[in-house]
Amino acid sequence: ESAWMRSLAFVEIAEVLGKAEQFDIAKQTFNLAIQAAKEIEDEWKRSSTLMEVAIASAKAGQFEIAIQAAKELEDKVERSLTLSLIAEALVEAGQFEIAIQVAKEIEDKAERSFTLSLIAEALTQAGQFERAFEVAETIEDSHLRPQALTDIK
């Protein structure tokens, strides 16, 4: 229980530090949250805590930490979903190329296709039509790919 509580406390502290623009200390604190989460014996608590660390650090702009936390997830579906959420946060931050790299690491085909379609849409909205087309071409889902390609105008 103590590793779980410690990890959640580190997440809360890191979020406050991020809001106070203490980014280096926030990054270190998110790292401490990951280390504490890895010590949690209960698999469900460990997974949910790592997901929370990943999502909170992504929201705080600490994308490297978010990716690191997501990669610690043992369950493929949880890892895929968490990486998708990180990619979405990267898109919102205008970090399209990193979002594409993260999306390519998503193991679940449907989640990867969905995430790549969101990225292609965001690139289109940003006026990066050629890059949007390139990304849309990599979508494996036979329904999402044609839709993404059609949406590029």
mmCIF file of C-alpha atoms in Angstrom:
data_model
loop_
_atom_site.group_PDB
_atom_site.id
_atom_site.type_symbol
_atom_site.label_atom_id
_atom_site.label_comp_id
_atom_site.label_asym_id
_atom_site.label_seq_id
_atom_site.Cartn_x
_atom_site.Cartn_y
_atom_site.Cartn_z
ATOM 1 C CA GLU A 1 0.000 0.000 0.000
ATOM 2 C CA SER A 2 2.794 2.447 0.801
ATOM 3 C CA ALA A 3 4.311 2.334 -2.709
ATOM 4 C CA TRP A 4 0.862 3.029 -4.170
ATOM 5 C CA MET A 5 0.242 5.994 -1.849
ATOM 6 C CA ARG A 6 3.774 7.281 -2.419
ATOM 7 C CA SER A 7 3.353 7.124 -6.191
ATOM 8 C CA LEU A 8 0.019 8.970 -6.119
ATOM 9 C CA ALA A 9 1.506 11.600 -3.792
ATOM 10 C CA PHE A 10 4.446 12.110 -6.178
ATOM 11 C CA VAL A 11 1.986 12.564 -9.067
ATOM 12 C CA GLU A 12 0.079 15.251 -7.154
ATOM 13 C CA ILE A 13 3.291 17.023 -6.167
ATOM 14 C CA ALA A 14 4.623 16.866 -9.738
ATOM 15 C CA GLU A 15 1.366 18.323 -11.087
ATOM 16 C CA VAL A 16 1.631 21.268 -8.684
ATOM 17 C CA LEU A 17 5.302 21.766 -9.580
ATOM 18 C CA GLY A 18 4.405 21.741 -13.280
ATOM 19 C CA LYS A 19 1.731 24.383 -12.752
ATOM 20 C CA ALA A 20 4.318 26.449 -10.890
ATOM 21 C CA GLU A 21 6.605 26.077 -13.938
ATOM 22 C CA GLN A 22 9.176 24.110 -11.929
ATOM 23 C CA PHE A 23 9.603 21.712 -14.839
ATOM 24 C CA ASP A 24 12.908 20.070 -13.886
ATOM 25 C CA ILE A 25 11.730 19.270 -10.376
ATOM 26 C CA ALA A 26 8.357 18.123 -11.755
ATOM 27 C CA LYS A 27 10.175 15.746 -14.119
ATOM 28 C CA GLN A 28 12.220 14.309 -11.254
ATOM 29 C CA THR A 29 9.072 13.909 -9.167
ATOM 30 C CA PHE A 30 7.207 12.140 -11.985
ATOM 31 C CA ASN A 31 10.222 9.798 -12.227
ATOM 32 C CA LEU A 32 9.883 9.090 -8.513
ATOM 33 C CA ALA A 33 6.195 8.323 -9.120
ATOM 34 C CA ILE A 34 7.146 5.746 -11.767
ATOM 35 C CA GLN A 35 9.732 4.147 -9.489
ATOM 36 C CA ALA A 36 7.222 3.913 -6.642
ATOM 37 C CA ALA A 37 4.535 2.537 -8.985
ATOM 38 C CA LYS A 38 6.885 -0.222 -10.145
ATOM 39 C CA GLU A 39 7.147 -1.356 -6.503
ATOM 40 C CA ILE A 40 3.380 -1.911 -6.195
ATOM 41 C CA GLU A 41 2.760 -5.629 -5.870
ATOM 42 C CA ASP A 42 -0.914 -5.694 -6.867
ATOM 43 C CA GLU A 43 -0.971 -5.829 -10.684
ATOM 44 C CA TRP A 44 -4.227 -3.859 -11.065
ATOM 45 C CA LYS A 45 -3.055 -1.058 -8.732
ATOM 46 C CA ARG A 46 0.349 -0.979 -10.423
ATOM 47 C CA SER A 47 -1.215 -0.688 -13.880
ATOM 48 C CA SER A 48 -3.771 1.935 -12.911
ATOM 49 C CA THR A 49 -1.099 3.957 -11.122
ATOM 50 C CA LEU A 50 1.302 3.799 -14.081
ATOM 51 C CA MET A 51 -1.544 4.904 -16.364
ATOM 52 C CA GLU A 52 -2.257 7.795 -14.024
ATOM 53 C CA VAL A 53 1.421 8.798 -13.986
ATOM 54 C CA ALA A 54 1.552 8.613 -17.800
ATOM 55 C CA ILE A 55 -1.580 10.695 -18.331
ATOM 56 C CA ALA A 56 -0.724 13.274 -15.659
ATOM 57 C CA SER A 57 2.824 13.715 -16.960
ATOM 58 C CA ALA A 58 1.550 14.052 -20.544
ATOM 59 C CA LYS A 59 -0.922 16.727 -19.445
ATOM 60 C CA ALA A 60 1.974 18.488 -17.729
ATOM 61 C CA GLY A 61 3.987 18.419 -20.960
ATOM 62 C CA GLN A 62 6.439 15.841 -19.619
ATOM 63 C CA PHE A 63 6.085 13.583 -22.638
ATOM 64 C CA GLU A 64 9.285 11.556 -22.175
ATOM 65 C CA ILE A 65 8.153 10.594 -18.686
ATOM 66 C CA ALA A 66 4.656 9.792 -19.959
ATOM 67 C CA ILE A 67 6.043 7.459 -22.619
ATOM 68 C CA GLN A 68 8.348 5.828 -20.092
ATOM 69 C CA ALA A 69 5.424 5.179 -17.717
ATOM 70 C CA ALA A 70 3.277 3.792 -20.546
ATOM 71 C CA LYS A 71 6.026 1.395 -21.604
ATOM 72 C CA GLU A 72 6.089 -0.012 -18.066
ATOM 73 C CA LEU A 73 2.500 -1.220 -18.480
ATOM 74 C CA GLU A 74 2.397 -4.980 -18.867
ATOM 75 C CA ASP A 75 -1.038 -5.216 -20.498
ATOM 76 C CA LYS A 76 -0.992 -4.596 -24.266
ATOM 77 C CA VAL A 77 -4.442 -2.982 -24.331
ATOM 78 C CA GLU A 78 -3.670 -0.632 -21.422
ATOM 79 C CA ARG A 79 -0.303 0.233 -22.964
ATOM 80 C CA SER A 80 -1.914 0.898 -26.359
ATOM 81 C CA LEU A 81 -4.657 3.076 -24.873
ATOM 82 C CA THR A 82 -2.186 5.036 -22.762
ATOM 83 C CA LEU A 83 0.176 5.623 -25.699
ATOM 84 C CA SER A 84 -2.820 6.797 -27.729
ATOM 85 C CA LEU A 85 -3.724 9.336 -25.029
ATOM 86 C CA ILE A 86 -0.104 10.527 -24.932
ATOM 87 C CA ALA A 87 -0.094 10.918 -28.727
ATOM 88 C CA GLU A 88 -3.295 12.990 -28.475
ATOM 89 C CA ALA A 89 -1.658 15.240 -25.866
ATOM 90 C CA LEU A 90 1.364 15.617 -28.148
ATOM 91 C CA VAL A 91 -0.927 16.640 -31.017
ATOM 92 C CA GLU A 92 -2.588 19.230 -28.778
ATOM 93 C CA ALA A 93 0.893 20.566 -27.992
ATOM 94 C CA GLY A 94 1.707 20.752 -31.714
ATOM 95 C CA GLN A 95 4.335 18.016 -31.416
ATOM 96 C CA PHE A 96 3.149 16.132 -34.519
ATOM 97 C CA GLU A 97 6.323 14.200 -35.343
ATOM 98 C CA ILE A 98 6.723 12.860 -31.806
ATOM 99 C CA ALA A 99 3.003 11.988 -31.783
ATOM 100 C CA ILE A 100 3.521 9.972 -34.981
ATOM 101 C CA GLN A 101 6.451 8.102 -33.428
ATOM 102 C CA VAL A 102 4.395 7.327 -30.316
ATOM 103 C CA ALA A 103 1.442 6.197 -32.454
ATOM 104 C CA LYS A 104 3.689 3.800 -34.351
ATOM 105 C CA GLU A 105 4.557 2.123 -31.023
ATOM 106 C CA ILE A 106 0.902 1.331 -30.283
ATOM 107 C CA GLU A 107 0.588 -2.442 -30.552
ATOM 108 C CA ASP A 108 -3.185 -2.648 -30.928
ATOM 109 C CA LYS A 109 -3.969 -2.179 -34.636
ATOM 110 C CA ALA A 110 -7.366 -0.525 -34.086
ATOM 111 C CA GLU A 111 -6.013 1.912 -31.487
ATOM 112 C CA ARG A 112 -2.978 2.686 -33.680
ATOM 113 C CA SER A 113 -5.213 3.329 -36.713
ATOM 114 C CA PHE A 114 -7.531 5.558 -34.674
ATOM 115 C CA THR A 115 -4.601 7.547 -33.275
ATOM 116 C CA LEU A 116 -2.974 7.971 -36.687
ATOM 117 C CA SER A 117 -6.298 9.209 -38.094
ATOM 118 C CA LEU A 118 -6.475 11.834 -35.327
ATOM 119 C CA ILE A 119 -2.937 12.927 -36.141
ATOM 120 C CA ALA A 120 -3.724 13.130 -39.882
ATOM 121 C CA GLU A 121 -6.785 15.245 -39.075
ATOM 122 C CA ALA A 122 -4.749 17.580 -36.867
ATOM 123 C CA LEU A 123 -2.054 17.918 -39.548
ATOM 124 C CA THR A 124 -4.768 18.789 -42.073
ATOM 125 C CA GLN A 125 -6.151 21.449 -39.736
ATOM 126 C CA ALA A 126 -2.616 22.804 -39.357
ATOM 127 C CA GLY A 127 -2.317 23.087 -43.144
ATOM 128 C CA GLN A 128 0.328 20.346 -43.368
ATOM 129 C CA PHE A 129 -1.501 18.482 -46.116
ATOM 130 C CA GLU A 130 1.430 16.508 -47.521
ATOM 131 C CA ARG A 131 2.402 15.193 -44.078
ATOM 132 C CA ALA A 132 -1.265 14.460 -43.296
ATOM 133 C CA PHE A 133 -1.463 12.383 -46.486
ATOM 134 C CA GLU A 134 1.719 10.483 -45.576
ATOM 135 C CA VAL A 135 0.335 9.689 -42.118
ATOM 136 C CA ALA A 136 -3.081 8.707 -43.482
ATOM 137 C CA GLU A 137 -1.365 6.296 -45.879
ATOM 138 C CA THR A 138 0.062 4.389 -42.868
ATOM 139 C CA ILE A 139 -3.375 3.747 -41.322
ATOM 140 C CA GLU A 140 -3.986 -0.003 -41.461
ATOM 141 C CA ASP A 141 -7.718 -0.019 -40.732
ATOM 142 C CA SER A 142 -9.598 -0.425 -44.017
ATOM 143 C CA HIS A 143 -12.411 1.904 -42.904
ATOM 144 C CA LEU A 144 -10.351 4.637 -41.255
ATOM 145 C CA ARG A 145 -7.704 4.974 -44.000
ATOM 146 C CA PRO A 146 -10.081 5.982 -46.829
ATOM 147 C CA GLN A 147 -11.938 8.326 -44.466
ATOM 148 C CA ALA A 148 -8.706 9.984 -43.360
ATOM 149 C CA LEU A 149 -7.534 10.351 -46.955
ATOM 150 C CA THR A 150 -10.891 11.841 -47.990
ATOM 151 C CA ASP A 151 -10.769 14.350 -45.104
ATOM 152 C CA ILE A 152 -7.478 15.842 -46.334
ATOM 153 C CA LYS A 153 -8.475 18.942 -48.282
#
